[in-house]
mmCIF file of C-alpha atoms and ligand atoms in Angstrom:
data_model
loop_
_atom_site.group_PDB
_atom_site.id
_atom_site.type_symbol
_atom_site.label_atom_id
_atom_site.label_comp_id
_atom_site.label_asym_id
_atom_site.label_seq_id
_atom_site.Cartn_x
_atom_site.Cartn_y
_atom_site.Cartn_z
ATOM 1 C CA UNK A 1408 181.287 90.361 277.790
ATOM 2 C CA UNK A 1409 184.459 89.333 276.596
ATOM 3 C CA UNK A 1410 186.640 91.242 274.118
ATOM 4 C CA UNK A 1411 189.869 89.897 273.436
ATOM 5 C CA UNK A 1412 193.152 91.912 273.957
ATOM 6 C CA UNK A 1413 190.942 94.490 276.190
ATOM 7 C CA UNK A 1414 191.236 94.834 280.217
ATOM 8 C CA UNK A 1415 188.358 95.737 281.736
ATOM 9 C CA UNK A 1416 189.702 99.313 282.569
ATOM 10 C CA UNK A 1417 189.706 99.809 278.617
ATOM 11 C CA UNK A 1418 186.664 98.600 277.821
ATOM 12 C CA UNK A 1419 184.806 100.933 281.012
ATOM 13 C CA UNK A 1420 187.191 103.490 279.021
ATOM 14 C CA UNK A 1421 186.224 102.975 275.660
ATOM 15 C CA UNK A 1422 182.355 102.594 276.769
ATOM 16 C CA UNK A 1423 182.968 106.334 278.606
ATOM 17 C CA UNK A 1424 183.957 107.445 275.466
ATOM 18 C CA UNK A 1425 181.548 106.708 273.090
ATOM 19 C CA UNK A 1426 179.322 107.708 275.716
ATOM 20 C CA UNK A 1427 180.637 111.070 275.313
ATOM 21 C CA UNK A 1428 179.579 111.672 271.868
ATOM 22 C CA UNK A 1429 176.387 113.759 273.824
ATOM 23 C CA UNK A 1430 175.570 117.470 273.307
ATOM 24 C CA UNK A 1431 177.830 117.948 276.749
ATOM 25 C CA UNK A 1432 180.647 116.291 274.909
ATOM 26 C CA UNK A 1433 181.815 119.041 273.254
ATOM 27 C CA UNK A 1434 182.054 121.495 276.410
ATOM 28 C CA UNK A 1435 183.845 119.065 278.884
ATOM 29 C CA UNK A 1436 184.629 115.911 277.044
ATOM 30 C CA UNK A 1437 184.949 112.655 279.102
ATOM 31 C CA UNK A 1438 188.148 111.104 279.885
ATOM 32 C CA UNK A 1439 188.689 108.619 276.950
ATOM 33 C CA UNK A 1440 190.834 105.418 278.240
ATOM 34 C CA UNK A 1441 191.365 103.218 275.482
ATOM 35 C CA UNK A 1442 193.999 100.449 274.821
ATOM 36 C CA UNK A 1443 196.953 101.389 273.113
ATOM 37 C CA UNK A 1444 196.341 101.544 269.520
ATOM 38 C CA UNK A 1445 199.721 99.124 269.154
ATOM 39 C CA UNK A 1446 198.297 96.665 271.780
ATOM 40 C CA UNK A 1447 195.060 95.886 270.011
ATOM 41 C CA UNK A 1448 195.842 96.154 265.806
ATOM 42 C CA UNK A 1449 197.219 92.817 264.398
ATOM 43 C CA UNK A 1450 199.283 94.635 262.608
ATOM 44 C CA UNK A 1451 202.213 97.254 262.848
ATOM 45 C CA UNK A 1452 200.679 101.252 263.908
ATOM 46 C CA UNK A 1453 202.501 103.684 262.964
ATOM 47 C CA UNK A 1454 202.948 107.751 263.250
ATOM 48 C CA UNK A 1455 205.463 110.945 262.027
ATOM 49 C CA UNK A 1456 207.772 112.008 263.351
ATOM 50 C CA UNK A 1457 210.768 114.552 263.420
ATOM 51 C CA UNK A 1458 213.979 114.724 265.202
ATOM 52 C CA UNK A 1459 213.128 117.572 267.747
ATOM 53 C CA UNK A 1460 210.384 115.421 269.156
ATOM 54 C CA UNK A 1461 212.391 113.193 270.762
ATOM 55 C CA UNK A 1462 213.114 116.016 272.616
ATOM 56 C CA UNK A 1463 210.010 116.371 273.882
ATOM 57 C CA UNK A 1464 208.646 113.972 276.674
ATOM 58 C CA UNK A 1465 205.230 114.668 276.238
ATOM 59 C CA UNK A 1466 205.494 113.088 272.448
ATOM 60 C CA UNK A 1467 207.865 110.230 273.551
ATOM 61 C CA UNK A 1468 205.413 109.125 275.899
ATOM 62 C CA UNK A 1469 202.495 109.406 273.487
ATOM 63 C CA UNK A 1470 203.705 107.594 270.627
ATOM 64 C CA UNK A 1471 206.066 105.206 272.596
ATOM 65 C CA UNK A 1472 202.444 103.949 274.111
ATOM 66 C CA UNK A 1473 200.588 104.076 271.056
ATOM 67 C CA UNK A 1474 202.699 103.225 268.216
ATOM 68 C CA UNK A 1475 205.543 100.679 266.632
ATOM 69 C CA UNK A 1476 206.521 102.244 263.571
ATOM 70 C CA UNK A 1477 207.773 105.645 262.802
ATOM 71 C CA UNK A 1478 207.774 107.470 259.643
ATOM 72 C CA UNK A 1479 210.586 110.600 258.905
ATOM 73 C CA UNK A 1480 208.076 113.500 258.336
ATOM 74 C CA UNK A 1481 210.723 115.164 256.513
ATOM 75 C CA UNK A 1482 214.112 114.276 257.510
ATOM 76 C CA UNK A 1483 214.760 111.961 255.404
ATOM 77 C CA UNK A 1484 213.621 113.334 252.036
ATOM 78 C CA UNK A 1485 216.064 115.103 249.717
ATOM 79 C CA UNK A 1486 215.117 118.370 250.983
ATOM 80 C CA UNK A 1487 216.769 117.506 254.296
ATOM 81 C CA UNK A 1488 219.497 115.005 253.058
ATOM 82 C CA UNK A 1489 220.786 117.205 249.559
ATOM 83 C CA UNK A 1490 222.740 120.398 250.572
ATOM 84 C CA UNK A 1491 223.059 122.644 248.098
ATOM 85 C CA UNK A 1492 227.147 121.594 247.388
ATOM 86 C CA UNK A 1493 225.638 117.631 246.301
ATOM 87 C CA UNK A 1494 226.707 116.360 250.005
ATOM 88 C CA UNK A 1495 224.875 114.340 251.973
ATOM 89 C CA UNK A 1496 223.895 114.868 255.428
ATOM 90 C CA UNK A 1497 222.294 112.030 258.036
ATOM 91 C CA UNK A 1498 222.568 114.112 261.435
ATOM 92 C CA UNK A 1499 219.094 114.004 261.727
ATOM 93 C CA UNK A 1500 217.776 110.931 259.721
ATOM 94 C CA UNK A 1501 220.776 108.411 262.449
ATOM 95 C CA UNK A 1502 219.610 110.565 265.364
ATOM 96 C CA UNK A 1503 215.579 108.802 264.318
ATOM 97 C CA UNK A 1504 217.146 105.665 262.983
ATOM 98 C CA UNK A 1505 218.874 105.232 266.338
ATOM 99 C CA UNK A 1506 215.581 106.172 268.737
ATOM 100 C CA UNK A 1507 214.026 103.347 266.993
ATOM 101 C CA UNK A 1508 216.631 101.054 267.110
ATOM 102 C CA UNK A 1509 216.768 101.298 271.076
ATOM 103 C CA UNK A 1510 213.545 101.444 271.292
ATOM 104 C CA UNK A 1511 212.280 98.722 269.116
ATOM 105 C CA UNK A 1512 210.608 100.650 266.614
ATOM 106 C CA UNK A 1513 210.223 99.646 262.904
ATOM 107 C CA UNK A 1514 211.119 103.031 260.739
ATOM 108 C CA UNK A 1515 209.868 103.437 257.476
ATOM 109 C CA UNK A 1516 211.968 105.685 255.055
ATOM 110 C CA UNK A 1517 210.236 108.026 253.311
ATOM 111 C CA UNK A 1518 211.237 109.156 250.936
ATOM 112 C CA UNK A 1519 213.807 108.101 248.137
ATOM 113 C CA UNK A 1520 212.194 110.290 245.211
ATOM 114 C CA UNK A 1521 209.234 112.504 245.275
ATOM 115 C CA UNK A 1522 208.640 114.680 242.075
ATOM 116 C CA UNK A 1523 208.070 117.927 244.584
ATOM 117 C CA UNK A 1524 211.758 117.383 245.341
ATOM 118 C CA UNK A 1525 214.615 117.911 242.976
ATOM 119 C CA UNK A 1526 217.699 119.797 245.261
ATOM 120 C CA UNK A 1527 219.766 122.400 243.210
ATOM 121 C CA UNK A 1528 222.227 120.227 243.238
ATOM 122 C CA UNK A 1529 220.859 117.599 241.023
ATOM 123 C CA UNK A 1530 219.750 120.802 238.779
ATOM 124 C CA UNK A 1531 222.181 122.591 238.444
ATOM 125 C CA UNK A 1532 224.757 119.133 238.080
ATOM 126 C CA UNK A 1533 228.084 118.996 236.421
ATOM 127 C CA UNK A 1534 227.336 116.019 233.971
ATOM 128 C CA UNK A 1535 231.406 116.467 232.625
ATOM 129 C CA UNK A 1536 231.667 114.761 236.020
ATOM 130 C CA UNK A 1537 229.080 112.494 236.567
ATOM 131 C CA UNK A 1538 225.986 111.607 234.742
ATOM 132 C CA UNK A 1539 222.603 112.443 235.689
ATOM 133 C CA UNK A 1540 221.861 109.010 235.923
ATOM 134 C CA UNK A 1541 225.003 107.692 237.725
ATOM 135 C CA UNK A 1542 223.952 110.847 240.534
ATOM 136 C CA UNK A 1543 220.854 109.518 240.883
ATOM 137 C CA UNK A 1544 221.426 105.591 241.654
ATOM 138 C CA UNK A 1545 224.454 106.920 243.811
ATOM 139 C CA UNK A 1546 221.579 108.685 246.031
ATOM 140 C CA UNK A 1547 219.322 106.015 246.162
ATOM 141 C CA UNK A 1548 222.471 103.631 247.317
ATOM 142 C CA UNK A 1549 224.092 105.944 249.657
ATOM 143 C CA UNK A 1550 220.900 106.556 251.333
ATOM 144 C CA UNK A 1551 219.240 103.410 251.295
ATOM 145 C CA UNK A 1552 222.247 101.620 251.921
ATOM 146 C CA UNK A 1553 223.036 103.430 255.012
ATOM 147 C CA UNK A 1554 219.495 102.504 256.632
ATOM 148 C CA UNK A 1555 220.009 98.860 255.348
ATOM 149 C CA UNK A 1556 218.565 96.559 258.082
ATOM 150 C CA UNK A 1557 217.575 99.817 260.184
ATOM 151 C CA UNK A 1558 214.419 100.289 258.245
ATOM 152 C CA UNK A 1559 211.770 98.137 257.852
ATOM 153 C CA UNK A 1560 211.234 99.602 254.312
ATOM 154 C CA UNK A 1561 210.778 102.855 251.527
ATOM 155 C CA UNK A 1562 207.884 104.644 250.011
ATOM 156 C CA UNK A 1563 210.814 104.510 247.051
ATOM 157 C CA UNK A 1564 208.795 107.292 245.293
ATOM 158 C CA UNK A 1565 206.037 109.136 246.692
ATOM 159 C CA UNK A 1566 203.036 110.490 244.773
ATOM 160 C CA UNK A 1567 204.051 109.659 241.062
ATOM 161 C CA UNK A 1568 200.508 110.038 239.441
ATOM 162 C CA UNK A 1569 199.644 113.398 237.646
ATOM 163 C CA UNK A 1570 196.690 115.401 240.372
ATOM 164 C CA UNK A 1571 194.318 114.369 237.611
ATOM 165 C CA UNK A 1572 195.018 111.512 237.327
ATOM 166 C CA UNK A 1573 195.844 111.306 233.688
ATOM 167 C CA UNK A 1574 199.172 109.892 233.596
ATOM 168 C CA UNK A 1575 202.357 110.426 235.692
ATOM 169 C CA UNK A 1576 203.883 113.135 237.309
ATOM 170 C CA UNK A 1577 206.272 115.330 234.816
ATOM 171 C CA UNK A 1578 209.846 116.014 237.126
ATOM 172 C CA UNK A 1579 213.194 117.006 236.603
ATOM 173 C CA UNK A 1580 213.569 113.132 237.104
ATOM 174 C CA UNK A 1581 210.971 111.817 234.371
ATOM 175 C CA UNK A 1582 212.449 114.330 232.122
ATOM 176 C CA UNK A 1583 215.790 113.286 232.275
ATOM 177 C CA UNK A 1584 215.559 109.397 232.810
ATOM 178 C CA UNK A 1585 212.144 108.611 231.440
ATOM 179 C CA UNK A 1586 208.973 108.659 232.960
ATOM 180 C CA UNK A 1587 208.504 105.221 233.643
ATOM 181 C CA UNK A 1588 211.587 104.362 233.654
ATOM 182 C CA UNK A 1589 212.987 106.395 236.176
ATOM 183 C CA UNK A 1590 210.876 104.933 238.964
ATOM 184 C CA UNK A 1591 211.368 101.427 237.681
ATOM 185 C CA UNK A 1592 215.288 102.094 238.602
ATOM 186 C CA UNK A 1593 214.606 103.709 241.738
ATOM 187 C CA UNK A 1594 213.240 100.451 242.753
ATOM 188 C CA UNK A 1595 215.760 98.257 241.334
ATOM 189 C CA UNK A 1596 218.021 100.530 243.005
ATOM 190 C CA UNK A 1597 216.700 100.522 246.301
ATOM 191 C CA UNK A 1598 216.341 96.558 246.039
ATOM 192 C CA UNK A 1599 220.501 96.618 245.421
ATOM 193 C CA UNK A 1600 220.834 98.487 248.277
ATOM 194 C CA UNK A 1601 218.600 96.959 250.859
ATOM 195 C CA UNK A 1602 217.370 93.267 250.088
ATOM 196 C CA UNK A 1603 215.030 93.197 252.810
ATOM 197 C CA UNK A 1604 213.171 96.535 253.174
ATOM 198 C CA UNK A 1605 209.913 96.403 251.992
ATOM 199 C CA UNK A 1606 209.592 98.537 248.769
ATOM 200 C CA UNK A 1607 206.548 101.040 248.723
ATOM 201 C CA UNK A 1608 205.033 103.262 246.347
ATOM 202 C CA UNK A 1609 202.928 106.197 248.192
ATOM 203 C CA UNK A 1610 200.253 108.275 246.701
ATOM 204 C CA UNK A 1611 197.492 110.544 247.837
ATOM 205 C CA UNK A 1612 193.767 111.214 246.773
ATOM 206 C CA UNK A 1613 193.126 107.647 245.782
ATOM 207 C CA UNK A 1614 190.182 107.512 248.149
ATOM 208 C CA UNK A 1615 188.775 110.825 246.432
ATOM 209 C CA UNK A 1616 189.632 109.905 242.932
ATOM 210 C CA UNK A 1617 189.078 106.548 241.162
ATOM 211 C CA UNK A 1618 190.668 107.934 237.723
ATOM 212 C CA UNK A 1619 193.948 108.584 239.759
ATOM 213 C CA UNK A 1620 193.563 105.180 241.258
ATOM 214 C CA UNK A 1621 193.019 103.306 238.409
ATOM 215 C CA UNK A 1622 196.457 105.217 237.331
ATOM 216 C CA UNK A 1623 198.143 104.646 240.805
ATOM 217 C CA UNK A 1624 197.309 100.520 239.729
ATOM 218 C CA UNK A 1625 198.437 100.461 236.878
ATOM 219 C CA UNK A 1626 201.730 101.704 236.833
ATOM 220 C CA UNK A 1627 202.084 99.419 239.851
ATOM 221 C CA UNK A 1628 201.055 96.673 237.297
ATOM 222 C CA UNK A 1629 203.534 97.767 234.988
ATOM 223 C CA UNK A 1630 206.590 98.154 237.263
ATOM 224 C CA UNK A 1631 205.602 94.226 238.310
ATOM 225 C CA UNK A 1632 205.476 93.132 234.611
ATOM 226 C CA UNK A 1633 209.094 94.622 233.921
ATOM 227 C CA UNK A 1634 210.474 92.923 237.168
ATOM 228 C CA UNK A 1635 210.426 96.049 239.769
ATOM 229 C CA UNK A 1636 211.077 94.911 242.737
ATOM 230 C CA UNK A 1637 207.728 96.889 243.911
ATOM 231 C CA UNK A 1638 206.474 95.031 247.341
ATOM 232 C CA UNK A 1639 203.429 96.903 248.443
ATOM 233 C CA UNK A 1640 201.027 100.286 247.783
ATOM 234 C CA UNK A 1641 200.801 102.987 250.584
ATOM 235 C CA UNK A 1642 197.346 105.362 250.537
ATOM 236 C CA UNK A 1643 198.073 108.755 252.256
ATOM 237 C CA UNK A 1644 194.708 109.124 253.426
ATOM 238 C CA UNK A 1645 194.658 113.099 254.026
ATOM 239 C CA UNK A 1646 191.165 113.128 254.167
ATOM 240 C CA UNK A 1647 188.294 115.682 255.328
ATOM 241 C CA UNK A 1648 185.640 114.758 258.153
ATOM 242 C CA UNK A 1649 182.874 115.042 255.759
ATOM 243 C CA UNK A 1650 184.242 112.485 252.566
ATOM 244 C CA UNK A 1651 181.331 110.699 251.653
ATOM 245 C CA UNK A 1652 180.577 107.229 253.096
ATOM 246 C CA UNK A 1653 182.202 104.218 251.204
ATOM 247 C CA UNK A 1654 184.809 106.084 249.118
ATOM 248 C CA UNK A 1655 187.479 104.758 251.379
ATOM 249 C CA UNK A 1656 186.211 101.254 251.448
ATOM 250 C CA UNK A 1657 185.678 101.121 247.671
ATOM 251 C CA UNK A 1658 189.597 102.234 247.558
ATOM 252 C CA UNK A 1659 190.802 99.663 249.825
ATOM 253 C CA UNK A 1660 189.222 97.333 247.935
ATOM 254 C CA UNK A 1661 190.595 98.113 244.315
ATOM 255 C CA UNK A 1662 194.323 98.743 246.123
ATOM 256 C CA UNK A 1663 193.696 95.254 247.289
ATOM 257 C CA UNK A 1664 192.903 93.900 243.772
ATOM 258 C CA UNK A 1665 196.419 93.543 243.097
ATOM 259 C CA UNK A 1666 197.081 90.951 246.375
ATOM 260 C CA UNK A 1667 199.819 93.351 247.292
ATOM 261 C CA UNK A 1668 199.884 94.694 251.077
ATOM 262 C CA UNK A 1669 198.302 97.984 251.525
ATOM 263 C CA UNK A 1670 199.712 100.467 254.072
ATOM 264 C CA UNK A 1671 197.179 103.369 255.315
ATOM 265 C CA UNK A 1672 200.990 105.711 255.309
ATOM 266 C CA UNK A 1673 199.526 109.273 256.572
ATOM 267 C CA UNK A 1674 196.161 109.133 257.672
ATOM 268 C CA UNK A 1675 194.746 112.119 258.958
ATOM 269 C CA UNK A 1676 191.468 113.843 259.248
ATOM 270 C CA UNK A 1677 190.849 117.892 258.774
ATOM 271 C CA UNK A 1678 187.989 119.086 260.030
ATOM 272 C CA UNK A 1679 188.406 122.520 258.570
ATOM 273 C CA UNK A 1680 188.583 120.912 255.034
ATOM 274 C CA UNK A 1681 185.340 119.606 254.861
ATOM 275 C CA UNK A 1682 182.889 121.856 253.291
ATOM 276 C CA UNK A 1683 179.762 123.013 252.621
ATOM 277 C CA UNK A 1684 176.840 120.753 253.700
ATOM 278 C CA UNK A 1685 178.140 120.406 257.542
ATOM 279 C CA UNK A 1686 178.168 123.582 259.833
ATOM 280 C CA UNK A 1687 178.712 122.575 263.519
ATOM 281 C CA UNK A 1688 181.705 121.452 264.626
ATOM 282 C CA UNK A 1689 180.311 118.590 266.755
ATOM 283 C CA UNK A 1690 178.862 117.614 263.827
ATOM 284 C CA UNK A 1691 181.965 117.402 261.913
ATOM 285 C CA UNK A 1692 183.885 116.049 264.959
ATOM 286 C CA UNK A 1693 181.292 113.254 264.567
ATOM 287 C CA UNK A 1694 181.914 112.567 261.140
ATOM 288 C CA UNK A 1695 185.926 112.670 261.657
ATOM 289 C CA UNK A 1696 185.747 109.834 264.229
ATOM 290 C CA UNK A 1697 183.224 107.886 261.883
ATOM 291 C CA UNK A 1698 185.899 108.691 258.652
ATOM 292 C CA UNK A 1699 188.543 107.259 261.431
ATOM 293 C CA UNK A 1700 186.457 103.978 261.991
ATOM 294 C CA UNK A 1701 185.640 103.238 258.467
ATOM 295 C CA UNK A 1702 189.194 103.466 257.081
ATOM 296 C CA UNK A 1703 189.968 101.545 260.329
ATOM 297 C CA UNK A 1704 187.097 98.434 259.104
ATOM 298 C CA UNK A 1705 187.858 98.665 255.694
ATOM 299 C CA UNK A 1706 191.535 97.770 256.285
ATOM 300 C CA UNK A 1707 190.684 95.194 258.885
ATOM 301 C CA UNK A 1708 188.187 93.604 256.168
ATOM 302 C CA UNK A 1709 191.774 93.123 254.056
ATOM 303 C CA UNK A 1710 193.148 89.841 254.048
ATOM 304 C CA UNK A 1711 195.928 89.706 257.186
ATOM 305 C CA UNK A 1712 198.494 89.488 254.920
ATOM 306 C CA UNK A 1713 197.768 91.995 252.565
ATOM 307 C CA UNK A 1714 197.623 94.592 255.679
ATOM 308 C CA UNK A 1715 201.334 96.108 256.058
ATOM 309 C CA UNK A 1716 200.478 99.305 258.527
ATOM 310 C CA UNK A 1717 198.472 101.676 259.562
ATOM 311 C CA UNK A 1718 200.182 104.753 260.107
ATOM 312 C CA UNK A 1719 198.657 107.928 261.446
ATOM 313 C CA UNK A 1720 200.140 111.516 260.137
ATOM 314 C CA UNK A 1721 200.488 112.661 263.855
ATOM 315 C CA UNK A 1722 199.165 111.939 266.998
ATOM 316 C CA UNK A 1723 198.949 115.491 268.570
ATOM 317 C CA UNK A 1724 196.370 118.191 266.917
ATOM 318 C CA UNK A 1725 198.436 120.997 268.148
ATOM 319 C CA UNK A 1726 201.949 119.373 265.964
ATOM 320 C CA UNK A 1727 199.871 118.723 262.509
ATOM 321 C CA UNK A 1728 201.126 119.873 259.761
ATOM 322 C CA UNK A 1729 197.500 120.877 258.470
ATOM 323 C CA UNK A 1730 198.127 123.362 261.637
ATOM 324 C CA UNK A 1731 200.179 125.813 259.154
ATOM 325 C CA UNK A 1732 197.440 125.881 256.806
ATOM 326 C CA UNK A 1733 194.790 126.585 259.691
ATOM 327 C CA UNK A 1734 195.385 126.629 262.907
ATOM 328 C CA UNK A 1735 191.484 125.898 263.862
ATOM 329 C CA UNK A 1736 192.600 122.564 262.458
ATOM 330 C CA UNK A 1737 192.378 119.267 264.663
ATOM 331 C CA UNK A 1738 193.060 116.222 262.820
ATOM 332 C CA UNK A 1739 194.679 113.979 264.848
ATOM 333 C CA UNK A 1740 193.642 111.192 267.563
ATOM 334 C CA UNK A 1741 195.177 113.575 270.936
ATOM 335 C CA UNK A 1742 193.088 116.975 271.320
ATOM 336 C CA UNK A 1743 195.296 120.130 272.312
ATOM 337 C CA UNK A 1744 195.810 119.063 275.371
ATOM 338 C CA UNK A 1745 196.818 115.692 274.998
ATOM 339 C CA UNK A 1746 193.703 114.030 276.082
ATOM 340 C CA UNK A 1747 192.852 110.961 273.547
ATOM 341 C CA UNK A 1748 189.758 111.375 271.930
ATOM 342 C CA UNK A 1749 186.755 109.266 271.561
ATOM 343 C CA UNK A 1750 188.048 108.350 267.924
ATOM 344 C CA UNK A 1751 191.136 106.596 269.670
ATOM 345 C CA UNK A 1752 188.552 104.523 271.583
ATOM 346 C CA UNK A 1753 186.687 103.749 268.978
ATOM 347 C CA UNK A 1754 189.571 103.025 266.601
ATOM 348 C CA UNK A 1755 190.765 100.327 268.806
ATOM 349 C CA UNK A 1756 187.813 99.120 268.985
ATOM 350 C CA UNK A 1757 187.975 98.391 265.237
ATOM 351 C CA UNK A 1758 191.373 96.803 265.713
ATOM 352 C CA UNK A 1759 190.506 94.425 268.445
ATOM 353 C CA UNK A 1760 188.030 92.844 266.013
HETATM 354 C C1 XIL B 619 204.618 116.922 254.853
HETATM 355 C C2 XIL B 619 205.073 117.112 256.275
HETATM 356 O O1 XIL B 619 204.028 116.776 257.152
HETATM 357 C C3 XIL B 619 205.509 118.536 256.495
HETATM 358 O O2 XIL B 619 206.031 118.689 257.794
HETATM 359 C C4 XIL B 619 206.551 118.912 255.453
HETATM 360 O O3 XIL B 619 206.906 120.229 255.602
HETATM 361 C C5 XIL B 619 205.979 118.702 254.067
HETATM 362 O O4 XIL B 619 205.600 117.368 253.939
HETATM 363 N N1 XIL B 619 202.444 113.844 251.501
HETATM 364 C C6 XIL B 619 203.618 113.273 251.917
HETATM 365 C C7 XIL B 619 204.278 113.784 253.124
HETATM 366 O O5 XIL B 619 204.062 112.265 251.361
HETATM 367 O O6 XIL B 619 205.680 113.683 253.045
HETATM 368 C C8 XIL B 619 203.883 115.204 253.406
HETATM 369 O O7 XIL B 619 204.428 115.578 254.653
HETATM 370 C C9 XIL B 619 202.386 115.355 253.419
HETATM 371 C C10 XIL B 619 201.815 115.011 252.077
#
């Protein structure tokens, strides 16, 4: 047998692990010893993260194994960078900036402007001494312009299509600059300030609704026909274990209709989420490594260059975010206590082609 990029130690470890998908499984799983995701993908793998879990060796270890690419899962969107007097602060966002510079680590930023995001201070602004406008382009420069050549690139805005997916979002931003037109300038205004980072736009649901897709295309259509300097289309990908088969292939294959690159930005997998015809967790655990693999062969089925990163919205189930909304929840790729799971195996797998 030969599988390129795998030692034999993975490949006994992977075939342990698929092995394990048995009605013992659930009770005492079997070790899973895969390759490190980053090791095996031809492309950049990615993962969250926050400035306190640097702090923690447990998570350093993890991700410094698995991934090469780290995405801000909230310190470096307005919400962390605005304080309510208009200043700026970067404690937090240099402190990640820095880890990956040392460590070799791309770092995306995310996020320049998000419609779930507009600080008091840009509210509540003085326009007698600066106009909204002027406020906003100084953000987008100060920030992207301090990260200039430390980031690999921006989602420059993050989920601008209406949940329905009729139209765009409505903000405090497309109210008072326009609704396309304020994202075309955040682009041309991240471009000014960084003339290298890749420039991303980010939305969610596209695998669960092709109306919002379609919607998600074309306004990236029609920032490329004014000149936007728009480089590439990120796909959340918070799905649930049980989404049927083929959505997400049928959406990697429209995002790909553009010849853009594609990043999978914040893929994660809820168990609890899925509903109705599924009732035992194995089975469900079954389906979330499947949901895993077919995201996984649907972006390996992209053309190479069209495949920007695959970034995973955590690596640890007990640090997901879909914790606070149930903490039964176990999305991620590491169980609770840190042992991979067979999805990691099987996800390199994918990614060793
Ligand atoms: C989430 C983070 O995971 C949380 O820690 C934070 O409190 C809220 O934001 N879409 C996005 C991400 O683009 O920024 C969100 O991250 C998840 C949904």
């Amino acid at each position: 047998m030969s599988l390129p990029g795998l030692d034999r130690r993975a490949v006994l470890g992977s075939a342990l692990a698929l092995s394990a998908c048995g009605p013992k499984a659930a009770s005492q799983p079997a070790p899973v010893n895969a390759p490190p995701l980053k090791t095996v993908a031809p492309f950049p793998v990615g993962t969250c993260v926050q400035a306190i879990n640097l702090d923690d060796p447990a998570w350093t270890a993890i991700a410094l194994d698995q991934v090469g690419q780290l995405t801000p899962e909230w310190q470096m969107k307005m919400e962390y960078i605005v304080q309510p007097d208009g200043s700026f602060r970067f404690d937090a966002p240099d402190r990640l900036a820095a880890f990956c510079q040392s460590h070799g680590l791309g770092l995306l930023g995310h996020t320049l402007i998000w419609y779930a995001q507009v600080p008091d201070a840009f509210a509540k602004l003085d326009e007698g001494r600066i106009s909204f406008e002027q406020a906003y382009i100084n953000y987008i420069l100060a920030v992207a312009g301090r990260y200039r050549g430390k980031v690999v690139g921006w989602d420059v805005v993050n989920e601008p299509v209406a949940e329905d997916g009729e139209g765009w979002r409505d903000s405090l931003w497309s109210q008072r600059l326009g609704d396309f037109e304020h994202i075309a300038l955040a682009y041309r205004t991240a471009r000014q300030a960084d003339p290298d980072a890749a420039l991303l736009l980010n939305d969610y649901n596209l695998e669960y609704n092709p109306r919002k897709r379609a919607t998600f295309l074309k306004l990236a259509e029609r920032l490329l026909a004014s000149g936007a300097p728009l480089t590439g289309l990120g796909t959340q990908m918070h799905v649930a274990a049980d989404i049927p088969r083929g959505q997400i292939t049928a959406m990697m294959r429209d995002l790909a209709s553009l010849g853009l690159p594609v990043h999978v930005s914040e893929l994660d997998v809820s168990i609890v989420r899925a509903k109705g015809w599924m009732t035992s967790r194995a089975d469900l655990e079954r389906r979330q490594l499947e949901t895993y693999v077919e995201t996984a062969e649907a972006f390996m089925a992209l053309p190479a260059r069209q495949r920007w990163a695959f970034t995973l919205w955590g690596l640890r189930d007990n640090q997901s975010w879909l914790k606070r909304e149930n903490a039964a929840d176990t999305p991620n790729l590491f169980d609770g206590q840190d042992r991979a799971k067979p999805a990691l195996a099987a996800l390199a797998k994918v990614f060793a082609g």
